[in-house]
XYZ file of C-alpha atoms in Angstrom:
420
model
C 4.792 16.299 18.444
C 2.960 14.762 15.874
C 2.281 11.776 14.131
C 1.697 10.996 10.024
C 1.476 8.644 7.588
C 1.548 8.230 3.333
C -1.075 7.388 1.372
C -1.334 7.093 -2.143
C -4.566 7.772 -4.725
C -4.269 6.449 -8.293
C -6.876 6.067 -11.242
C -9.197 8.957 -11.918
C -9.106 10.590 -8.752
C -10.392 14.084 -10.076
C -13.569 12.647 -11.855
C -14.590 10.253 -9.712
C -14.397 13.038 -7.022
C -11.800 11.091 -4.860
C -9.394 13.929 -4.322
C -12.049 15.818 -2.919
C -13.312 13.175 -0.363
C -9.569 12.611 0.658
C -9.107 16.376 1.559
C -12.311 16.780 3.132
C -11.777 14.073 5.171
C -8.604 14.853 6.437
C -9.835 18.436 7.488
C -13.515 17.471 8.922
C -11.690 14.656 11.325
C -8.993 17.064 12.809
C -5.905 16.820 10.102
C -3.680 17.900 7.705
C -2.275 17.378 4.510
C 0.791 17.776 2.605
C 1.054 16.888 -1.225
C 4.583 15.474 -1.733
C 3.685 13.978 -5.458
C 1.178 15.089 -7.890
C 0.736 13.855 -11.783
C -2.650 14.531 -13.909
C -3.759 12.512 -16.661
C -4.200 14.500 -19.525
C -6.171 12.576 -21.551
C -9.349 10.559 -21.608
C -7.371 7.076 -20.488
C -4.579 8.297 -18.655
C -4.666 8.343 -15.216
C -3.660 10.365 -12.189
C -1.505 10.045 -9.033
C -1.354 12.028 -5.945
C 1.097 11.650 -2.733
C -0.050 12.666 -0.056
C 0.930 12.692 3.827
C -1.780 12.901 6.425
C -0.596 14.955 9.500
C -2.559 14.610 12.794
C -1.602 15.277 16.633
C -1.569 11.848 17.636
C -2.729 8.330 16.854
C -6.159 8.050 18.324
C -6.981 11.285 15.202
C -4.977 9.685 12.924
C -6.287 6.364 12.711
C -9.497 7.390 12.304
C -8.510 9.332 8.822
C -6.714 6.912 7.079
C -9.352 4.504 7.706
C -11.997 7.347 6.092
C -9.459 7.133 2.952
C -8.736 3.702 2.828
C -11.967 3.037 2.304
C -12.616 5.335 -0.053
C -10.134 3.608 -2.190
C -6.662 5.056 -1.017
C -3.865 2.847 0.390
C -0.791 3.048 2.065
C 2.514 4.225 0.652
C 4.380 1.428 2.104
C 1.805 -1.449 2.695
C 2.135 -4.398 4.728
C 1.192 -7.510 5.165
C -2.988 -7.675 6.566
C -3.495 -8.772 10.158
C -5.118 -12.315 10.921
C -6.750 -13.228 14.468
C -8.622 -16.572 14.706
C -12.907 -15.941 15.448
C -13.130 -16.918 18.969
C -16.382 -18.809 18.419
C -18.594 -19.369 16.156
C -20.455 -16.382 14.869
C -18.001 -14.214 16.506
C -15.397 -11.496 15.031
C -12.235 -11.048 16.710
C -12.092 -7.734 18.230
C -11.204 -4.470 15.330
C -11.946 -6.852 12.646
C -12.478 -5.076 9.344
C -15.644 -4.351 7.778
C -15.663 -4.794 4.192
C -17.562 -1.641 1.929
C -18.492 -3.517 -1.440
C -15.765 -2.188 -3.679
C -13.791 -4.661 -5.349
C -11.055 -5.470 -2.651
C -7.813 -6.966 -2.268
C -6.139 -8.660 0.908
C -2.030 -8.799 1.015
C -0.900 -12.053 2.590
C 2.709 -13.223 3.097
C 3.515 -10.456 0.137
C 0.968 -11.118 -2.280
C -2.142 -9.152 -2.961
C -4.991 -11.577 -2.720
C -7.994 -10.652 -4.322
C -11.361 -11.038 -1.956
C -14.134 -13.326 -3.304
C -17.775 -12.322 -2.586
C -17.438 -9.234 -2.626
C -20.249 -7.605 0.104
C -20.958 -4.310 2.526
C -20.642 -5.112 6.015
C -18.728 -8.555 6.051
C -15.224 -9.626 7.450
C -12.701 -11.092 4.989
C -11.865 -14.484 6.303
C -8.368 -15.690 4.221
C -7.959 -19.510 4.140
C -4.433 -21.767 2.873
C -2.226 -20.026 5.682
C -1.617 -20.887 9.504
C -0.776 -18.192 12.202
C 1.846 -18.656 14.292
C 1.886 -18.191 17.992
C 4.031 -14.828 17.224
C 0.806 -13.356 14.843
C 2.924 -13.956 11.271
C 1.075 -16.527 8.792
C 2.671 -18.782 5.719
C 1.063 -20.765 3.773
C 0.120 -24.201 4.843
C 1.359 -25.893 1.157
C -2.542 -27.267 0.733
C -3.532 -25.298 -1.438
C -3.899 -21.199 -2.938
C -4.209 -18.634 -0.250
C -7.837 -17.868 -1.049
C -9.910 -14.603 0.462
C -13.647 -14.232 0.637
C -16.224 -12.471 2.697
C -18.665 -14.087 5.263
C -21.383 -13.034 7.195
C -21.614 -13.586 10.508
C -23.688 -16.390 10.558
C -20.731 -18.145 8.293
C -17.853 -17.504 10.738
C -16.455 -20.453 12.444
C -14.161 -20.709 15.438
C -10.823 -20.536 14.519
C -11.241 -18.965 11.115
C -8.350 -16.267 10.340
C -10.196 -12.846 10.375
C -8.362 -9.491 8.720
C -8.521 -7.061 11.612
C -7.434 -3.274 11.190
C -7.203 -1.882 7.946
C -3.050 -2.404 7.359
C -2.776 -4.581 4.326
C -6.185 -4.173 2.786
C -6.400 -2.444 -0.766
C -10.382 -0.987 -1.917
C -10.611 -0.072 -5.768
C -13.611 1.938 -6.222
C -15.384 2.239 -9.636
C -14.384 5.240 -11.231
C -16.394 7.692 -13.163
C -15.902 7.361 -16.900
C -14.784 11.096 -18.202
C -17.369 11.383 -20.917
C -20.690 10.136 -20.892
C -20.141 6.794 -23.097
C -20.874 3.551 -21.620
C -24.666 2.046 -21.167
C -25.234 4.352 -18.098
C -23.798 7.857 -18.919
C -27.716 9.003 -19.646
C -28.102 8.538 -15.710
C -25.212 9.599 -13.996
C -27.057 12.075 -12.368
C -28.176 9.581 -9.538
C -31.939 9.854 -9.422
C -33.989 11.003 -12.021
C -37.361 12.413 -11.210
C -38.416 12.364 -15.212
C -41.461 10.556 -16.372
C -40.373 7.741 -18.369
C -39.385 8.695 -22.197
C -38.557 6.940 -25.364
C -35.043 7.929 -25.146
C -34.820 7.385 -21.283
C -35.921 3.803 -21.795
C -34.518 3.337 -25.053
C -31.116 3.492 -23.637
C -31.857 1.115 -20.778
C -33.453 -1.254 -22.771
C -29.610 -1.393 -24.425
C -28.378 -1.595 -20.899
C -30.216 -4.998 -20.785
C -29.741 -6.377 -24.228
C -26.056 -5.116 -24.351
C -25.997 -7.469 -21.274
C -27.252 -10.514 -22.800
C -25.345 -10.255 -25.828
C -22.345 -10.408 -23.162
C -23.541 -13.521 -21.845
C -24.651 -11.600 -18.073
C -27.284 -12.430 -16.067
C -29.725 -9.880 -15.655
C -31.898 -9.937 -11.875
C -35.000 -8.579 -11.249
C -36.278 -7.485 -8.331
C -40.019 -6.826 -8.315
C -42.359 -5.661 -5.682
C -46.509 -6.154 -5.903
C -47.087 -3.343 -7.141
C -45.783 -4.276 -10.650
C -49.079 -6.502 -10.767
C -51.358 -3.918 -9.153
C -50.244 -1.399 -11.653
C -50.462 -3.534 -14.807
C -46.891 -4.012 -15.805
C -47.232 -8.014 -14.943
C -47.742 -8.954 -18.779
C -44.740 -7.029 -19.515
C -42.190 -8.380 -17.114
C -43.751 -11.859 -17.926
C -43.136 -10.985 -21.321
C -39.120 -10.292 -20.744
C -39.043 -13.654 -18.604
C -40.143 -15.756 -21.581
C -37.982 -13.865 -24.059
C -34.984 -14.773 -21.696
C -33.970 -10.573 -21.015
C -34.726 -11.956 -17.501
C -33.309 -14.546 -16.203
C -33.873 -14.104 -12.559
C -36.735 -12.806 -10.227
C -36.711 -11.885 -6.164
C -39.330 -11.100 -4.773
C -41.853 -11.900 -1.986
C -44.587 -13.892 -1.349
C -47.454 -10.941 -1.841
C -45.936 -10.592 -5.576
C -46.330 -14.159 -6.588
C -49.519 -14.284 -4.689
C -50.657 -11.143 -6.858
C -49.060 -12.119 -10.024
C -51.041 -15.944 -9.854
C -54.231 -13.827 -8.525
C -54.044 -12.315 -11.825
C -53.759 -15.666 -14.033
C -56.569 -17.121 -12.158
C -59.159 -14.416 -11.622
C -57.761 -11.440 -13.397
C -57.484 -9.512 -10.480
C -54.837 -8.277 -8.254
C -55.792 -7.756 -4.682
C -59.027 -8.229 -5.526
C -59.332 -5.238 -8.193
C -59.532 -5.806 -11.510
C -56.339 -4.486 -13.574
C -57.772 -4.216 -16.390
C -61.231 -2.287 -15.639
C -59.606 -0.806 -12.199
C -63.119 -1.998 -10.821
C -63.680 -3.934 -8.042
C -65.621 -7.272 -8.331
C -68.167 -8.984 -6.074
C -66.468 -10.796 -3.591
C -63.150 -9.883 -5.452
C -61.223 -9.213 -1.766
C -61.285 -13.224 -1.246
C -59.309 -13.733 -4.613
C -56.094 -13.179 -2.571
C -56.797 -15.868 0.283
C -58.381 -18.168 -2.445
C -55.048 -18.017 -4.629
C -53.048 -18.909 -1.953
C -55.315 -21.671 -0.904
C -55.449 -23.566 -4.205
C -51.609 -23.246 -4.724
C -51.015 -24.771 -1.311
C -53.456 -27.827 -2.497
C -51.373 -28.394 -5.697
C -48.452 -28.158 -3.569
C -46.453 -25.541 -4.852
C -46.375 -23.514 -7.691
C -44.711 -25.339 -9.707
C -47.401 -28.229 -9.351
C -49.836 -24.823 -10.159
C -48.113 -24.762 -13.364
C -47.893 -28.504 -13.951
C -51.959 -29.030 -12.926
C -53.193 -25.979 -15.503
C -54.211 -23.839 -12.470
C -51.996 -20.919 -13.329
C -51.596 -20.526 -17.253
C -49.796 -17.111 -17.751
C -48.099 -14.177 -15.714
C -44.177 -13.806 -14.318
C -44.451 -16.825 -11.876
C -45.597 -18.898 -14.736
C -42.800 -18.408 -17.304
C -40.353 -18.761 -14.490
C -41.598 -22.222 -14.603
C -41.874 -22.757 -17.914
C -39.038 -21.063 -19.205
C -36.643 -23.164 -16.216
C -35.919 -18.898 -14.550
C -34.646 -19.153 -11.028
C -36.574 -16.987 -8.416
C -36.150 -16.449 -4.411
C -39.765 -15.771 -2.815
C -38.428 -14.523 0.615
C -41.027 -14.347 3.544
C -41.782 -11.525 5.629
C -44.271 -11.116 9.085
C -46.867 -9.531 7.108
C -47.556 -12.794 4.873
C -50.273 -14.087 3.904
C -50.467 -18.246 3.651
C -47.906 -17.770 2.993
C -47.134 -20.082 -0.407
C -45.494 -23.314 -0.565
C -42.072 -21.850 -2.202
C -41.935 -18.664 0.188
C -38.671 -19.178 2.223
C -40.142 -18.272 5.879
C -36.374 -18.925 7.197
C -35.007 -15.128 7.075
C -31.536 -16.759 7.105
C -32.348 -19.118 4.397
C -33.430 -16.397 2.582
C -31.005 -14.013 3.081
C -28.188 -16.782 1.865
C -30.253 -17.044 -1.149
C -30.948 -14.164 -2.348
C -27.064 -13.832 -1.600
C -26.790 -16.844 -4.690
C -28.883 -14.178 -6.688
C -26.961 -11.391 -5.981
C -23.419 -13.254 -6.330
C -24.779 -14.062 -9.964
C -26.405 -10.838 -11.671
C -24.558 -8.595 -13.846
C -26.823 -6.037 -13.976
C -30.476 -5.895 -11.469
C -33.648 -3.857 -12.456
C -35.365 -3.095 -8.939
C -38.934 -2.356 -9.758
C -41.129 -0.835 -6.836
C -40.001 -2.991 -3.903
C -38.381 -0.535 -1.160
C -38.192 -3.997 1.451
C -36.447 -6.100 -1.216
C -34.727 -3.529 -3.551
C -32.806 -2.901 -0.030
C -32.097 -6.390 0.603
C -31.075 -7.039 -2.844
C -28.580 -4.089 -2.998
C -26.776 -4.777 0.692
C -25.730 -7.752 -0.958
C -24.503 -6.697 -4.002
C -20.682 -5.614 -5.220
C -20.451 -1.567 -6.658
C -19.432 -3.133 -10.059
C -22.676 -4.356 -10.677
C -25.024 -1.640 -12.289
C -28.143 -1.268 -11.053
C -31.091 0.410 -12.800
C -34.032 1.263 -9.618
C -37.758 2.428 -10.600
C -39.848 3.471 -8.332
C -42.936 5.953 -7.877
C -41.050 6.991 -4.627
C -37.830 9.184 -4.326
C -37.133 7.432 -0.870
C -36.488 4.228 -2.333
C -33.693 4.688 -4.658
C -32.104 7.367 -1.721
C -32.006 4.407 0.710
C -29.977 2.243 -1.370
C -27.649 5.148 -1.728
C -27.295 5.362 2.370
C -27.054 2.141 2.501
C -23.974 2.481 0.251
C -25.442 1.114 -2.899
C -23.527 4.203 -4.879
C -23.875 2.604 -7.812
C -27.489 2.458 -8.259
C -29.210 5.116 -10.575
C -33.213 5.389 -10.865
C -36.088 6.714 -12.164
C -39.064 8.207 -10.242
C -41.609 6.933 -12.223
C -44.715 4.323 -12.375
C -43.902 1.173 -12.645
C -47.261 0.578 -14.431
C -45.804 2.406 -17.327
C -41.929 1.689 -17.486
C -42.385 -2.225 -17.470
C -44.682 -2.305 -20.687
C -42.503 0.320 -22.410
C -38.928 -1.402 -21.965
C -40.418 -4.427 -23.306
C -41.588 -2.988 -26.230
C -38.427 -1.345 -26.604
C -36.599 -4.187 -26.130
C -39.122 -7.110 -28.496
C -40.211 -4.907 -31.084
């Protein structure tokens, strides 16, 4: 005896590699396959469409497969409707509940595919406008849309109606374009270990402005070592010329960043000379110290303590950033958000807002950043270390491309590229 199922793959299954997946899936967890339906797109918009049953012995290696390919964007032949079981407390999943990737994704309530707001890796999909009755089916409760949206743990209430199993639940991948048009087709190699080049930055430079002229909102999220290495004029440069219109960061990169306004150091070595000046190691503490006595940075701004550099034009130029705190801080400053829940929901905001994010030397936040964002937004990462832009990939930030690179130099170029 043996058990199966149908799934279906549509879209650009051969480029984007999906067909692939599916089958070696379905061998490496104990299966089979049988194509019953197979049409290829023959040209550069058409897509393809594949049938496919998954044979396994029983249900406990079945299940385990069609999960694999429903998350990798197939679905069932014959969907139904998703299942909903109230949170038993606060903070709490009902048992099986389903773990969202951060594809776009779609929920099908009483019939209808609903699409899911929020879109974020590891969440459950909680679907509000519909009761459950005591025999597990839902309607809608007439007050409203049947909405869907992810939440975090920390956001689940008691009673909320969680989608458990994977029945009813509908991931669309992005696919890979077939040619190499598009803002990103010069990286869709994944991580590039080139030193930075005119054409290299040329074309992200159009990345960002094509952006702008689209009306997106363009995150950045910079680590300290952008101010160490001397690209702090330049990213302060694309803050005041509105390319950037959002920073996260932490509190050692504002600290660094003001260090710089105020003494012209960073860390206590000079960027410009690379030298190290008398009694330049208390620069740090003493930045900190006269930010906390204007109250804020802000009030920095406001008071004439702190006259150029990122933080400043954030101020000046009304640019939202999220200073989140870590144990390591110094001070730490006024506006560093000590709370990590606090600061996880807002760099969450950030996230929920960008259209495209330039992660720039911050392993910590580039991380924290990308867990939180959906695959559709493109994601440029630069960084003198490999490792960095390979964690966001485990972490299942696919979409993320880099360059291995100093930041030192990158920073100054695209804004040349991009003002002159």
């Amino acid at each position: 005896m043996t058990v199966s199922d149908v799934v279906e793959l549509e879209g650009h299954i051969i480029d984007s590699g999906l067909m692939e997946r599916a089958f070696t899936v379905v061998m490496e967890l104990g299966g089979e396959f049988d194509i019953e339906e197979f049409r290829v797109g023959t040209s550069k918009d058409e897509e393809s469409y594949c049938r496919m049953r998954v044979i396994a012995e029983d249900e406990a290696t079945l299940h385990p497969i069609l999960h694999e390919l429903h998350q990798s964007g197939a679905t069932l032949a014959a969907p139904t409707d998703a299942t909903l079981e109230p949170a038993p407390a606060d903070h709490v999943v009902p048992d099986g509940f389903y773990s969202t990737t951060n594809h776009p994704t779609d929920v099908r309530v009483d019939g209808e595919w609903v699409p899911v707001g929020n879109i974020e890796m590891d969440c459950a999909v909680v679907v509000e406008g519909v009761e459950r009755a005591p025999d597990g089916t839902v309607e809608p409760t007439g007050d409203g849309d049947v909405t869907a949206e992810t939440r975090v743990l920390n956001g689940i209430g008691e009673g909320d109606l969680v989608v458990t199993g994977d029945a009813g639940i509908r991931v669309k991948p992005p696919e890979r374009p077939r040619d190499s048009s598009g803002p990103f087709g010069f990286m869709r190699g994944g991580v590039s270990a080139e030193r930075p080049s005119a054409s290299l930055i040329r074309d992200i430079a159009e990345a960002v402005a094509e952006t702008k002229a689209q009306g997106g909102h363009v995150l950045c999220v910079a680590g300290p070592a952008v101010i160490h290495a001397g690209g702090g004029p330049g990213l302060a440069r694309l803050v005041r010329e509105g390319y950037v219109d959002a920073i996260s960061a932490g509190n050692g990169f504002a600290v660094h960043d003001m260090e710089r306004s105020m003494y012209g150091t960073s860390l206590g070595m000079d960027v410009e000379t690379m030298e190290h000046p008398r009694k330049g190691h208390k620069h740090h503490i003493y930045t900190i110290s006269e930010v906390i006595r204007a109250g804020g940075i802000e009030a920095a701004v406001e008071e004439g303590l702190i006259t150029e550099g990122v933080m400043y034009e954030c101020v000046e130029n009304d640019r939202d950033f999220v200073l989140a705190g870590s144990i390591r801080d110094d001070g730490p400053l006024p506006d560093t958000i000590t709370d990590a829940v606090e600061a996880q929901n807002a760099i969450r905001e950030q996230a929920r807002e960008a259209d495209l994010v330039l992660m720039l030397s911050s392993l910590l936040h580039s991380v924290a950043v990308g867990n939180c964002l959906p695959s559709t937004t493109r994601t440029v990462c630069v960084d003198i270390n490999p490792a960095t832009v390979t964690q966001l990939l485990d972490r299942g930030s696919a979409q993320a491309v880099g360059m291995v690179t100093d930041v030192g130099t990158f920073v100054p170029m695209l804004a040349e590229e991009l003002l002159e």
